[in-house]
Amino acid sequence: MVTVRNLNDNGNLKIIAKKGCFTVFEHQKDLSVAPGNAQVAFFMHEMNCRKRQVLCELTGNTVKTQAGAMQWISGNVESVTGVKGVGGFLKGVVKGALTGESAVKPNYTGTGYVMLEPTFRHILLENVEDWGPSGMVVNDGMFLACESTVADTVVMRKNLSSAFAGQGLFNLSLVGSGCVALESASPRDELIEFELKDDVVKIDGNMAVAWSGSLDFTMERSSKSLLGSVVNGEGLVSVYRGTGKILMTPTPDGGTMETSKAPDEKGTTKGVAVLSKLAKLAD
């Protein structure tokens, strides 16, 4: 029998989310700070830059995690890779290369606890079934852990324009029932949620962090004409059609509003420069 102390009764650890077999702990302060780092640690705390950890409670169930995510295990818990032969390993390598995830995701099963490594990124706990029968699609590198009732596969985008827009061609799809833990640059309170019913949402840039697998996702010009797309400074935009949900971050990669792309004169200036070149060619 293992007794864990100074976890649930730790005043510096706050439970900020709980869903399925996952509990998210947030370190309120970094108590192991050297004098030379005290100032940085103070401002990190004030700006909500804090360490967070996910505790997985196993009662005969199984969870799948990113490779290397485990910090400690207690109880009768067994770890298996789920890889069957060289073919299975190579399949995992290809999938990991396409989606930015680890090639092999270990499975933990039994009775006990699995604590994952601390991260400064925000943790999103989502029930996959809430995203519809086709599950959810997430951005590269977001997967942290899921219950064994959730299947992860790779889906390819329908057109090649996303590759030219720097957004890649593949994403991780999560289908089934159960909870998944995702790492996000933005907290859940900051994410904007769209619910579509036979409608369209267009987003400039790679701002959507997750969307329903039932949505038809393409990259298209922001204007019907190529010239219009050049003038308005937007170029290609992400287009989601159909019925489902979208989670969008207001700032790319967790950047501040000041560092994010703002609607200033830069796009207009670029468009005018292109028009000048076209005019010279016409002459």
PDB file of N, CA, C and O in Angstrom, residues 159-209:
ATOM      1  N   ASN A 159      -6.955  19.957 -49.170  1.00  0.00           N
ATOM      2  CA  ASN A 159      -6.253  20.631 -50.264  1.00  0.00           C
ATOM      3  C   ASN A 159      -4.833  20.963 -49.853  1.00  0.00           C
ATOM      4  O   ASN A 159      -4.503  21.022 -48.673  1.00  0.00           O
ATOM      5  N   LEU A 160      -3.983  21.175 -50.840  1.00  0.00           N
ATOM      6  CA  LEU A 160      -2.561  21.396 -50.598  1.00  0.00           C
ATOM      7  C   LEU A 160      -2.241  22.837 -50.218  1.00  0.00           C
ATOM      8  O   LEU A 160      -1.104  23.132 -49.848  1.00  0.00           O
ATOM      9  N   SER A 161      -3.204  23.719 -50.263  1.00  0.00           N
ATOM     10  CA  SER A 161      -2.934  25.130 -50.000  1.00  0.00           C
ATOM     11  C   SER A 161      -2.486  25.368 -48.567  1.00  0.00           C
ATOM     12  O   SER A 161      -1.770  26.328 -48.285  1.00  0.00           O
ATOM     13  N   SER A 162      -2.885  24.502 -47.618  1.00  0.00           N
ATOM     14  CA  SER A 162      -2.475  24.688 -46.230  1.00  0.00           C
ATOM     15  C   SER A 162      -0.972  24.524 -46.075  1.00  0.00           C
ATOM     16  O   SER A 162      -0.351  25.129 -45.199  1.00  0.00           O
ATOM     17  N   ALA A 163      -0.361  23.701 -46.928  1.00  0.00           N
ATOM     18  CA  ALA A 163       1.091  23.524 -46.857  1.00  0.00           C
ATOM     19  C   ALA A 163       1.797  24.808 -47.255  1.00  0.00           C
ATOM     20  O   ALA A 163       2.793  25.206 -46.639  1.00  0.00           O
ATOM     21  N   PHE A 164       1.277  25.487 -48.275  1.00  0.00           N
ATOM     22  CA  PHE A 164       1.866  26.752 -48.713  1.00  0.00           C
ATOM     23  C   PHE A 164       1.626  27.864 -47.694  1.00  0.00           C
ATOM     24  O   PHE A 164       2.356  28.840 -47.652  1.00  0.00           O
ATOM     25  N   ALA A 165       0.599  27.695 -46.849  1.00  0.00           N
ATOM     26  CA  ALA A 165       0.312  28.685 -45.805  1.00  0.00           C
ATOM     27  C   ALA A 165       1.071  28.391 -44.520  1.00  0.00           C
ATOM     28  O   ALA A 165       0.888  29.065 -43.524  1.00  0.00           O
ATOM     29  N   GLY A 166       1.930  27.362 -44.539  1.00  0.00           N
ATOM     30  CA  GLY A 166       2.740  27.035 -43.368  1.00  0.00           C
ATOM     31  C   GLY A 166       1.993  26.294 -42.288  1.00  0.00           C
ATOM     32  O   GLY A 166       2.415  26.290 -41.126  1.00  0.00           O
ATOM     33  N   GLN A 167       0.869  25.651 -42.610  1.00  0.00           N
ATOM     34  CA  GLN A 167       0.069  24.969 -41.605  1.00  0.00           C
ATOM     35  C   GLN A 167       0.123  23.449 -41.727  1.00  0.00           C
ATOM     36  O   GLN A 167      -0.543  22.748 -40.974  1.00  0.00           O
ATOM     37  N   GLY A 168       0.903  22.927 -42.648  1.00  0.00           N
ATOM     38  CA  GLY A 168       1.039  21.479 -42.759  1.00  0.00           C
ATOM     39  C   GLY A 168      -0.153  20.841 -43.434  1.00  0.00           C
ATOM     40  O   GLY A 168      -1.145  21.482 -43.770  1.00  0.00           O
ATOM     41  N   LEU A 169      -0.041  19.532 -43.614  1.00  0.00           N
ATOM     42  CA  LEU A 169      -1.085  18.790 -44.314  1.00  0.00           C
ATOM     43  C   LEU A 169      -1.805  17.784 -43.429  1.00  0.00           C
ATOM     44  O   LEU A 169      -2.832  17.229 -43.827  1.00  0.00           O
ATOM     45  N   PHE A 170      -1.280  17.520 -42.236  1.00  0.00           N
ATOM     46  CA  PHE A 170      -1.833  16.456 -41.393  1.00  0.00           C
ATOM     47  C   PHE A 170      -2.143  16.982 -39.991  1.00  0.00           C
ATOM     48  O   PHE A 170      -1.492  17.903 -39.498  1.00  0.00           O
ATOM     49  N   ASN A 171      -3.137  16.370 -39.363  1.00  0.00           N
ATOM     50  CA  ASN A 171      -3.511  16.681 -37.982  1.00  0.00           C
ATOM     51  C   ASN A 171      -3.876  15.398 -37.253  1.00  0.00           C
ATOM     52  O   ASN A 171      -4.153  14.368 -37.871  1.00  0.00           O
ATOM     53  N   LEU A 172      -3.889  15.484 -35.927  1.00  0.00           N
ATOM     54  CA  LEU A 172      -4.267  14.345 -35.100  1.00  0.00           C
ATOM     55  C   LEU A 172      -5.767  14.367 -34.859  1.00  0.00           C
ATOM     56  O   LEU A 172      -6.326  15.380 -34.426  1.00  0.00           O
ATOM     57  N   SER A 173      -6.429  13.252 -35.151  1.00  0.00           N
ATOM     58  CA  SER A 173      -7.864  13.111 -34.934  1.00  0.00           C
ATOM     59  C   SER A 173      -8.108  12.207 -33.728  1.00  0.00           C
ATOM     60  O   SER A 173      -7.478  11.151 -33.593  1.00  0.00           O
ATOM     61  N   LEU A 174      -9.002  12.625 -32.844  1.00  0.00           N
ATOM     62  CA  LEU A 174      -9.348  11.868 -31.646  1.00  0.00           C
ATOM     63  C   LEU A 174     -10.821  11.503 -31.713  1.00  0.00           C
ATOM     64  O   LEU A 174     -11.685  12.387 -31.772  1.00  0.00           O
ATOM     65  N   VAL A 175     -11.113  10.201 -31.730  1.00  0.00           N
ATOM     66  CA  VAL A 175     -12.479   9.717 -31.920  1.00  0.00           C
ATOM     67  C   VAL A 175     -12.810   8.708 -30.830  1.00  0.00           C
ATOM     68  O   VAL A 175     -11.950   7.920 -30.405  1.00  0.00           O
ATOM     69  N   GLY A 176     -14.063   8.729 -30.379  1.00  0.00           N
ATOM     70  CA  GLY A 176     -14.513   7.759 -29.381  1.00  0.00           C
ATOM     71  C   GLY A 176     -15.229   8.452 -28.243  1.00  0.00           C
ATOM     72  O   GLY A 176     -15.813   9.525 -28.397  1.00  0.00           O
ATOM     73  N   SER A 177     -15.182   7.834 -27.079  1.00  0.00           N
ATOM     74  CA  SER A 177     -15.771   8.413 -25.874  1.00  0.00           C
ATOM     75  C   SER A 177     -14.710   8.422 -24.786  1.00  0.00           C
ATOM     76  O   SER A 177     -13.869   7.528 -24.710  1.00  0.00           O
ATOM     77  N   GLY A 178     -14.749   9.439 -23.947  1.00  0.00           N
ATOM     78  CA  GLY A 178     -13.749   9.554 -22.895  1.00  0.00           C
ATOM     79  C   GLY A 178     -13.096  10.919 -22.929  1.00  0.00           C
ATOM     80  O   GLY A 178     -13.409  11.775 -23.761  1.00  0.00           O
ATOM     81  N   CYS A 179     -12.157  11.107 -22.030  1.00  0.00           N
ATOM     82  CA  CYS A 179     -11.527  12.409 -21.850  1.00  0.00           C
ATOM     83  C   CYS A 179     -10.120  12.432 -22.443  1.00  0.00           C
ATOM     84  O   CYS A 179      -9.420  11.417 -22.456  1.00  0.00           O
ATOM     85  N   VAL A 180      -9.744  13.597 -22.940  1.00  0.00           N
ATOM     86  CA  VAL A 180      -8.397  13.802 -23.469  1.00  0.00           C
ATOM     87  C   VAL A 180      -7.817  15.048 -22.807  1.00  0.00           C
ATOM     88  O   VAL A 180      -8.533  16.014 -22.541  1.00  0.00           O
ATOM     89  N   ALA A 181      -6.510  15.004 -22.496  1.00  0.00           N
ATOM     90  CA  ALA A 181      -5.791  16.146 -21.936  1.00  0.00           C
ATOM     91  C   ALA A 181      -4.899  16.732 -23.017  1.00  0.00           C
ATOM     92  O   ALA A 181      -4.063  16.030 -23.590  1.00  0.00           O
ATOM     93  N   LEU A 182      -5.082  18.017 -23.294  1.00  0.00           N
ATOM     94  CA  LEU A 182      -4.335  18.697 -24.338  1.00  0.00           C
ATOM     95  C   LEU A 182      -3.504  19.828 -23.735  1.00  0.00           C
ATOM     96  O   LEU A 182      -3.925  20.471 -22.768  1.00  0.00           O
ATOM     97  N   GLU A 183      -2.336  20.081 -24.325  1.00  0.00           N
ATOM     98  CA  GLU A 183      -1.501  21.203 -23.910  1.00  0.00           C
ATOM     99  C   GLU A 183      -1.755  22.377 -24.847  1.00  0.00           C
ATOM    100  O   GLU A 183      -1.645  22.241 -26.067  1.00  0.00           O
ATOM    101  N   SER A 184      -2.072  23.521 -24.270  1.00  0.00           N
ATOM    102  CA  SER A 184      -2.414  24.702 -25.059  1.00  0.00           C
ATOM    103  C   SER A 184      -1.581  25.890 -24.620  1.00  0.00           C
ATOM    104  O   SER A 184      -1.278  26.057 -23.437  1.00  0.00           O
ATOM    105  N   ALA A 185      -1.230  26.744 -25.585  1.00  0.00           N
ATOM    106  CA  ALA A 185      -0.499  27.963 -25.257  1.00  0.00           C
ATOM    107  C   ALA A 185      -1.404  28.980 -24.581  1.00  0.00           C
ATOM    108  O   ALA A 185      -0.929  29.874 -23.883  1.00  0.00           O
ATOM    109  N   SER A 186      -2.724  28.845 -24.763  1.00  0.00           N
ATOM    110  CA  SER A 186      -3.696  29.767 -24.165  1.00  0.00           C
ATOM    111  C   SER A 186      -4.591  29.020 -23.186  1.00  0.00           C
ATOM    112  O   SER A 186      -4.918  27.851 -23.406  1.00  0.00           O
ATOM    113  N   PRO A 187      -5.017  29.679 -22.100  1.00  0.00           N
ATOM    114  CA  PRO A 187      -5.914  29.019 -21.140  1.00  0.00           C
ATOM    115  C   PRO A 187      -7.310  28.855 -21.725  1.00  0.00           C
ATOM    116  O   PRO A 187      -7.696  29.554 -22.680  1.00  0.00           O
ATOM    117  N   ARG A 188      -8.075  27.948 -21.158  1.00  0.00           N
ATOM    118  CA  ARG A 188      -9.437  27.686 -21.655  1.00  0.00           C
ATOM    119  C   ARG A 188     -10.310  28.929 -21.560  1.00  0.00           C
ATOM    120  O   ARG A 188     -11.162  29.167 -22.419  1.00  0.00           O
ATOM    121  N   ASP A 189     -10.106  29.762 -20.538  1.00  0.00           N
ATOM    122  CA  ASP A 189     -10.910  30.966 -20.369  1.00  0.00           C
ATOM    123  C   ASP A 189     -10.683  31.974 -21.482  1.00  0.00           C
ATOM    124  O   ASP A 189     -11.516  32.860 -21.706  1.00  0.00           O
ATOM    125  N   GLU A 190      -9.562  31.875 -22.185  1.00  0.00           N
ATOM    126  CA  GLU A 190      -9.234  32.829 -23.238  1.00  0.00           C
ATOM    127  C   GLU A 190      -9.669  32.337 -24.609  1.00  0.00           C
ATOM    128  O   GLU A 190      -9.733  33.117 -25.564  1.00  0.00           O
ATOM    129  N   LEU A 191      -9.963  31.064 -24.734  1.00  0.00           N
ATOM    130  CA  LEU A 191     -10.324  30.498 -26.030  1.00  0.00           C
ATOM    131  C   LEU A 191     -11.757  30.880 -26.413  1.00  0.00           C
ATOM    132  O   LEU A 191     -12.654  30.889 -25.582  1.00  0.00           O
ATOM    133  N   ILE A 192     -11.931  31.198 -27.672  1.00  0.00           N
ATOM    134  CA  ILE A 192     -13.252  31.530 -28.213  1.00  0.00           C
ATOM    135  C   ILE A 192     -13.844  30.274 -28.841  1.00  0.00           C
ATOM    136  O   ILE A 192     -13.169  29.564 -29.593  1.00  0.00           O
ATOM    137  N   GLU A 193     -15.092  29.985 -28.529  1.00  0.00           N
ATOM    138  CA  GLU A 193     -15.746  28.776 -29.032  1.00  0.00           C
ATOM    139  C   GLU A 193     -16.836  29.132 -30.034  1.00  0.00           C
ATOM    140  O   GLU A 193     -17.709  29.955 -29.752  1.00  0.00           O
ATOM    141  N   PHE A 194     -16.752  28.515 -31.206  1.00  0.00           N
ATOM    142  CA  PHE A 194     -17.777  28.660 -32.233  1.00  0.00           C
ATOM    143  C   PHE A 194     -18.573  27.356 -32.301  1.00  0.00           C
ATOM    144  O   PHE A 194     -17.997  26.270 -32.307  1.00  0.00           O
ATOM    145  N   GLU A 195     -19.894  27.476 -32.394  1.00  0.00           N
ATOM    146  CA  GLU A 195     -20.752  26.315 -32.628  1.00  0.00           C
ATOM    147  C   GLU A 195     -21.489  26.534 -33.943  1.00  0.00           C
ATOM    148  O   GLU A 195     -22.300  27.458 -34.061  1.00  0.00           O
ATOM    149  N   LEU A 196     -21.190  25.703 -34.910  1.00  0.00           N
ATOM    150  CA  LEU A 196     -21.743  25.863 -36.252  1.00  0.00           C
ATOM    151  C   LEU A 196     -22.895  24.893 -36.482  1.00  0.00           C
ATOM    152  O   LEU A 196     -22.844  23.737 -36.049  1.00  0.00           O
ATOM    153  N   LYS A 197     -23.915  25.384 -37.168  1.00  0.00           N
ATOM    154  CA  LYS A 197     -25.019  24.547 -37.625  1.00  0.00           C
ATOM    155  C   LYS A 197     -25.241  24.861 -39.100  1.00  0.00           C
ATOM    156  O   LYS A 197     -25.899  25.848 -39.450  1.00  0.00           O
ATOM    157  N   ASP A 198     -24.635  24.048 -39.942  1.00  0.00           N
ATOM    158  CA  ASP A 198     -24.697  24.244 -41.397  1.00  0.00           C
ATOM    159  C   ASP A 198     -24.291  25.665 -41.768  1.00  0.00           C
ATOM    160  O   ASP A 198     -24.992  26.364 -42.499  1.00  0.00           O
ATOM    161  N   ASP A 199     -23.149  26.083 -41.263  1.00  0.00           N
ATOM    162  CA  ASP A 199     -22.677  27.442 -41.514  1.00  0.00           C
ATOM    163  C   ASP A 199     -21.178  27.433 -41.770  1.00  0.00           C
ATOM    164  O   ASP A 199     -20.561  26.365 -41.858  1.00  0.00           O
ATOM    165  N   VAL A 200     -20.594  28.638 -41.870  1.00  0.00           N
ATOM    166  CA  VAL A 200     -19.183  28.782 -42.235  1.00  0.00           C
ATOM    167  C   VAL A 200     -18.487  29.730 -41.268  1.00  0.00           C
ATOM    168  O   VAL A 200     -19.056  30.747 -40.871  1.00  0.00           O
ATOM    169  N   VAL A 201     -17.247  29.387 -40.881  1.00  0.00           N
ATOM    170  CA  VAL A 201     -16.385  30.274 -40.099  1.00  0.00           C
ATOM    171  C   VAL A 201     -15.045  30.362 -40.819  1.00  0.00           C
ATOM    172  O   VAL A 201     -14.465  29.332 -41.196  1.00  0.00           O
ATOM    173  N   LYS A 202     -14.561  31.592 -41.018  1.00  0.00           N
ATOM    174  CA  LYS A 202     -13.266  31.813 -41.657  1.00  0.00           C
ATOM    175  C   LYS A 202     -12.329  32.465 -40.657  1.00  0.00           C
ATOM    176  O   LYS A 202     -12.676  33.470 -40.032  1.00  0.00           O
ATOM    177  N   ILE A 203     -11.123  31.897 -40.513  1.00  0.00           N
ATOM    178  CA  ILE A 203     -10.152  32.372 -39.531  1.00  0.00           C
ATOM    179  C   ILE A 203      -8.835  32.661 -40.233  1.00  0.00           C
ATOM    180  O   ILE A 203      -8.324  31.831 -40.989  1.00  0.00           O
ATOM    181  N   ASP A 204      -8.295  33.822 -39.958  1.00  0.00           N
ATOM    182  CA  ASP A 204      -7.020  34.215 -40.549  1.00  0.00           C
ATOM    183  C   ASP A 204      -5.879  33.592 -39.750  1.00  0.00           C
ATOM    184  O   ASP A 204      -5.713  33.877 -38.564  1.00  0.00           O
ATOM    185  N   GLY A 205      -5.115  32.725 -40.380  1.00  0.00           N
ATOM    186  CA  GLY A 205      -3.975  32.114 -39.708  1.00  0.00           C
ATOM    187  C   GLY A 205      -4.327  30.827 -38.985  1.00  0.00           C
ATOM    188  O   GLY A 205      -5.473  30.370 -38.973  1.00  0.00           O
ATOM    189  N   ASN A 206      -3.310  30.259 -38.337  1.00  0.00           N
ATOM    190  CA  ASN A 206      -3.447  28.977 -37.647  1.00  0.00           C
ATOM    191  C   ASN A 206      -3.897  29.213 -36.208  1.00  0.00           C
ATOM    192  O   ASN A 206      -3.203  28.879 -35.253  1.00  0.00           O
ATOM    193  N   MET A 207      -5.082  29.799 -36.046  1.00  0.00           N
ATOM    194  CA  MET A 207      -5.570  30.202 -34.731  1.00  0.00           C
ATOM    195  C   MET A 207      -6.507  29.175 -34.089  1.00  0.00           C
ATOM    196  O   MET A 207      -6.715  29.199 -32.885  1.00  0.00           O
ATOM    197  N   ALA A 208      -7.091  28.297 -34.883  1.00  0.00           N
ATOM    198  CA  ALA A 208      -7.968  27.262 -34.335  1.00  0.00           C
ATOM    199  C   ALA A 208      -7.112  26.169 -33.714  1.00  0.00           C
ATOM    200  O   ALA A 208      -6.228  25.621 -34.367  1.00  0.00           O
ATOM    201  N   VAL A 209      -7.348  25.860 -32.447  1.00  0.00           N
ATOM    202  CA  VAL A 209      -6.566  24.825 -31.760  1.00  0.00           C
ATOM    203  C   VAL A 209      -7.249  23.468 -31.824  1.00  0.00           C
ATOM    204  O   VAL A 209      -6.596  22.429 -31.710  1.00  0.00           O
TER     205      VAL A 209
END
